[in-house]
CSV table of C-alpha atoms in Angstrom, one decimal:
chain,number,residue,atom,x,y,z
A,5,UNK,CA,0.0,0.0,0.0
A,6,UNK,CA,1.3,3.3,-0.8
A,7,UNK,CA,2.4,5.6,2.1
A,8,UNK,CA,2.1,9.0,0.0
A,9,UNK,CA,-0.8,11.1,0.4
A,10,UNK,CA,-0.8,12.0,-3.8
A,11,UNK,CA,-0.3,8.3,-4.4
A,12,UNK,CA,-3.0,7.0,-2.3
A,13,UNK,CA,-5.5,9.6,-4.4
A,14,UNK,CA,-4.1,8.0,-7.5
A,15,UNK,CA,-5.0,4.8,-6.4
A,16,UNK,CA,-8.8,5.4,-6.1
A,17,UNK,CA,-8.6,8.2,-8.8
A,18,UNK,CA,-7.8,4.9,-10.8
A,19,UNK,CA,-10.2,2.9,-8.9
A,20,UNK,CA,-12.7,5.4,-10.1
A,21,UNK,CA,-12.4,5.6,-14.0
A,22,UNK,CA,-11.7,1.9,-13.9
A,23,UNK,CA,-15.4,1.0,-12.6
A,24,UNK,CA,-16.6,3.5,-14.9
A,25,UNK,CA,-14.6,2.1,-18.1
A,26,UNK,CA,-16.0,-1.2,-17.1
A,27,UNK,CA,-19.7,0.0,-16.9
A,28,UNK,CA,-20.0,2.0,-20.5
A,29,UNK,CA,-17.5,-1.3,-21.7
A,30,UNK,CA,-20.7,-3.3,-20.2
A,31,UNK,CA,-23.1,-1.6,-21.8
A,32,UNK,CA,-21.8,-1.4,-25.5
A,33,UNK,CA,-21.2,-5.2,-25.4
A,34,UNK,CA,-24.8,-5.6,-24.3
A,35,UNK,CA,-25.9,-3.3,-27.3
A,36,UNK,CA,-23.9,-5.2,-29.9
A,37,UNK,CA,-24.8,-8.3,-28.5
A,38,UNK,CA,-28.9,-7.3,-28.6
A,39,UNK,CA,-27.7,-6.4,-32.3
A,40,UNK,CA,-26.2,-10.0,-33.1
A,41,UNK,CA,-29.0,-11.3,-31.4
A,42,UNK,CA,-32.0,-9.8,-33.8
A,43,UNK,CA,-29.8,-10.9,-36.9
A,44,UNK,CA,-29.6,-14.0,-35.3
A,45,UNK,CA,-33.5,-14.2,-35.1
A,46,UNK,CA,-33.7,-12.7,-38.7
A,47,UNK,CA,-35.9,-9.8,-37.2
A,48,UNK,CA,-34.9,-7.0,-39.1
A,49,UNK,CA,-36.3,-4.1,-37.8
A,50,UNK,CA,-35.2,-4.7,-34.3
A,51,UNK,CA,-32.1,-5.3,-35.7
A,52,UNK,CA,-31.9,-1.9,-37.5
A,53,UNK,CA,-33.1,-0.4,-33.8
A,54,UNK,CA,-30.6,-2.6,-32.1
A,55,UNK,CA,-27.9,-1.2,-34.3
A,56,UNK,CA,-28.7,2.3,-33.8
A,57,UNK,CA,-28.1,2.3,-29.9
A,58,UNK,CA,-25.4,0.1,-30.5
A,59,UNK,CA,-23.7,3.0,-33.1
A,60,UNK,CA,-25.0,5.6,-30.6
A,61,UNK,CA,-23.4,3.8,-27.5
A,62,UNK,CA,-20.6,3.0,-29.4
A,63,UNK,CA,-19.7,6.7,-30.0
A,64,UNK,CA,-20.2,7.8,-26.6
A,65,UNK,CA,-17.7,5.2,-25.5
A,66,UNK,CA,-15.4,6.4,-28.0
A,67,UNK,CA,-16.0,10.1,-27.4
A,68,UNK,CA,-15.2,9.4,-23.6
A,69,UNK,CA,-11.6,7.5,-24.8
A,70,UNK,CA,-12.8,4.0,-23.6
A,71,UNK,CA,-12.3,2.6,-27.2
A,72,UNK,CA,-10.2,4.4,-29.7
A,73,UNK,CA,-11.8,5.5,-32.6
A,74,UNK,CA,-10.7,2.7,-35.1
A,75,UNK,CA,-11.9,0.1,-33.2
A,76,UNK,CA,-15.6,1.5,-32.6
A,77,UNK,CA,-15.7,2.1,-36.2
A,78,UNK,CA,-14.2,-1.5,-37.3
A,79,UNK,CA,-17.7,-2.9,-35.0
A,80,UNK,CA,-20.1,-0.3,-36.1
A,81,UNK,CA,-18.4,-1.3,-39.9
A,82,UNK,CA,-18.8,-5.1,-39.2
A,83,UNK,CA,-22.7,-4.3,-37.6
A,84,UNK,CA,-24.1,-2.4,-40.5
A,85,UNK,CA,-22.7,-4.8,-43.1
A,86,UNK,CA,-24.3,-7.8,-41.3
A,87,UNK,CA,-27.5,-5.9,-41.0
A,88,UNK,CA,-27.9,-4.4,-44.4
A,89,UNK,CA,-26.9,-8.6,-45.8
A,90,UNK,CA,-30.0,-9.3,-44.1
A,91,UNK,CA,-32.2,-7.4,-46.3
């Protein structure tokens, strides 16, 4: 454990924007997974739905620097495609 007063803040600074990572992580893998799930059930119009909070949540996650930019437009890429092959 650290014995410096800045240090010890560091610690649950980190603490803090760890749990909070985790949660918006949480919640854009249950989006794209609600997405997946309606292609899976061939039910396109929740899928189209399902992909735009996905895309939306997706954003916000990169916006806050949880996922860098690339990779949240490589899945919104690879989520469109497999909801427009549907049609």
């Amino acid at each position: 454990m650290a014995n410096i007063k800045s240090a010890k803040k560091r610690i649950l600074v980190n603490k803090t924007k760890a749990d909070r990572n985790k949660a918006i992580k949480s919640s854009v893998k249950t989006a794209v997974k609600k997405v997946y799930a309606a292609i899976e059930a061939k039910d396109q119009e929740a899928a189209k739905t399902a992909l735009t909070a996905a895309t939306s949540a997706l954003g916000k996650a990169t916006q806050k620097g949880v996922y860098h930019k690339n990779t949240s437009a490589r899945k919104i890429s690879r989520m469109t495609l497999a909801v427009n092959k549907m049609a």
